[in-house]
Amino acid sequence: MKKVRFYAGILATAALLAACSGSNSSGSSSSSKASGKTEISYAIWDSGQEPGIRQIADKFEEKNPDIKINIQVVDWDNYWTMLEAGATGGSLPDTFWMHSNEIYRYGSNEMLLPLDDYLAKSKEAKLENFPDGLNEIYN
């Protein structure tokens, strides 16, 4: 289970780096602008992963000084309630961890940005870098 969570986190991080920001069904950006920077919300459920995710975000921000990544840690018991409320209210985080038990609910209701075009253009983020089982679940 830890391995699946780890790879889900890596996949979410790759999505963050590939997409840079979310978009809603109307195509407008769902990230916010403050202080001249685009702010991207990134929700996770494991506080133990926050330091590593923050390091990745810091390196990304160094290369992209107009972007600020705000990591939001919500414990597992409240995480799915938070996502459901955000989905219902149209305010999902720009990027967030996903679990295989929940992917269909969000993917089938067009709440997730397809990353196919971004991945095709990326020199670094490649689906073949992830186990086949994860690719089958999340695609």
Coordinates of C-alpha atoms in Angstrom, one line a residue:
M1 CA 0.0 0.0 0.0
K2 CA 2.9 2.4 0.8
K3 CA 4.3 1.7 -2.6
V4 CA 1.0 2.5 -4.3
R5 CA 0.8 5.8 -2.3
F6 CA 4.4 6.6 -3.2
Y7 CA 3.7 6.1 -6.9
A8 CA 0.4 8.0 -6.8
G9 CA 2.3 10.8 -5.2
I10 CA 5.0 10.7 -7.9
L11 CA 2.3 10.6 -10.6
A12 CA 0.6 13.6 -9.0
T13 CA 3.9 15.5 -8.9
A14 CA 4.5 14.7 -12.5
A15 CA 1.0 16.0 -13.3
L16 CA 1.8 19.2 -11.4
L17 CA 5.0 19.7 -13.3
A18 CA 3.4 18.8 -16.6
A19 CA 0.3 20.9 -16.3
C20 CA 1.5 23.8 -14.1
S21 CA -2.1 24.7 -13.3
G22 CA -5.6 23.2 -13.5
S23 CA -8.4 24.2 -15.7
N24 CA -12.1 23.8 -15.3
S25 CA -14.5 22.6 -18.0
S26 CA -14.9 26.1 -19.4
G27 CA -11.1 26.1 -20.0
S28 CA -10.3 28.9 -17.6
S29 CA -7.5 28.6 -15.1
S30 CA -8.5 27.5 -11.6
S31 CA -5.3 28.7 -10.0
S32 CA -5.3 32.1 -8.4
K33 CA -3.1 35.2 -9.0
A34 CA -1.8 37.0 -6.0
S35 CA 1.2 39.4 -5.7
G36 CA 1.8 39.0 -9.4
K37 CA 2.4 35.2 -9.1
T38 CA 0.1 32.4 -10.2
E39 CA -0.7 30.3 -7.1
I40 CA -1.3 26.6 -7.5
S41 CA -3.0 24.6 -4.8
Y42 CA -1.6 21.1 -4.2
A43 CA -3.5 18.8 -1.8
I44 CA -2.0 15.7 -0.3
W45 CA -3.1 13.4 2.6
D46 CA 0.2 12.4 4.1
S47 CA 2.1 14.9 6.2
G48 CA 5.1 12.7 6.2
Q49 CA 5.4 13.4 2.4
E50 CA 5.1 17.1 2.7
P51 CA 8.9 17.9 3.2
G52 CA 9.8 16.0 0.0
I53 CA 7.0 17.5 -2.0
R54 CA 8.0 20.9 -0.7
Q55 CA 11.5 20.3 -1.9
I56 CA 10.2 19.4 -5.4
A57 CA 7.9 22.5 -5.4
D58 CA 10.8 24.7 -4.3
K59 CA 12.9 23.6 -7.2
F60 CA 10.0 24.1 -9.6
E61 CA 9.4 27.6 -8.2
E62 CA 13.1 28.4 -8.7
K63 CA 12.8 27.6 -12.4
N64 CA 9.3 29.3 -12.6
P65 CA 9.5 32.4 -10.4
D66 CA 6.0 33.6 -11.4
I67 CA 4.4 30.4 -9.9
K68 CA 3.9 29.7 -6.2
I69 CA 2.8 26.2 -5.0
N70 CA 0.7 26.1 -1.9
I71 CA 0.7 22.6 -0.4
Q72 CA -2.4 21.7 1.6
V73 CA -2.1 18.6 3.9
V74 CA -5.4 17.1 4.9
D75 CA -5.5 13.9 6.9
W76 CA -6.8 10.7 5.2
D77 CA -10.1 10.7 7.1
N78 CA -11.0 14.2 5.9
Y79 CA -9.3 14.3 2.5
W80 CA -12.0 12.6 0.5
T81 CA -14.7 14.8 2.2
M82 CA -12.7 17.9 1.2
L83 CA -12.4 16.7 -2.4
E84 CA -16.0 15.9 -2.6
A85 CA -17.0 19.2 -1.2
G86 CA -14.6 20.9 -3.7
A87 CA -16.0 19.0 -6.6
T88 CA -19.6 19.8 -5.7
G89 CA -18.8 23.5 -5.2
G90 CA -16.5 23.8 -8.2
S91 CA -13.4 24.5 -6.1
L92 CA -11.2 21.4 -6.3
P93 CA -7.5 22.0 -5.6
D94 CA -5.5 22.7 -8.8
T95 CA -3.5 19.5 -8.3
F96 CA -4.2 16.7 -5.8
W97 CA -3.3 13.1 -4.9
M98 CA -5.7 10.5 -6.2
H99 CA -6.4 7.0 -5.0
S100 CA -7.2 4.1 -7.3
N101 CA -10.6 3.6 -5.5
E102 CA -11.6 7.1 -6.4
I103 CA -10.2 7.8 -9.8
Y104 CA -13.2 6.8 -11.8
R105 CA -15.5 9.1 -9.9
Y106 CA -13.4 12.2 -10.7
G107 CA -12.2 11.1 -14.2
S108 CA -15.6 10.1 -15.5
N109 CA -17.2 13.4 -14.4
E110 CA -14.6 15.4 -16.3
M111 CA -13.1 16.9 -13.1
L112 CA -9.6 16.1 -14.1
L113 CA -7.4 17.7 -16.7
P114 CA -6.3 15.1 -19.3
L115 CA -2.5 15.2 -19.4
D116 CA -2.1 13.3 -22.7
D117 CA -1.0 16.4 -24.7
Y118 CA 1.3 17.6 -21.9
L119 CA 2.9 14.2 -21.6
A120 CA 3.4 13.9 -25.3
K121 CA 5.3 17.2 -25.3
S122 CA 7.3 16.6 -22.1
K123 CA 10.9 15.4 -22.3
E124 CA 10.9 14.4 -18.6
A125 CA 7.5 13.1 -17.7
K126 CA 6.8 9.7 -19.4
L127 CA 4.2 7.2 -18.5
E128 CA 6.6 4.3 -19.2
N129 CA 8.6 5.5 -16.1
F130 CA 5.7 4.2 -14.0
P131 CA 4.6 0.6 -13.3
D132 CA 2.1 -0.8 -15.9
G133 CA -0.5 -1.4 -13.2
L134 CA -0.6 2.3 -12.2
N135 CA -0.9 3.3 -15.9
E136 CA -3.8 0.9 -16.3
I137 CA -5.6 2.3 -13.2
Y138 CA -5.1 6.0 -13.8
N139 CA -5.6 6.0 -17.6

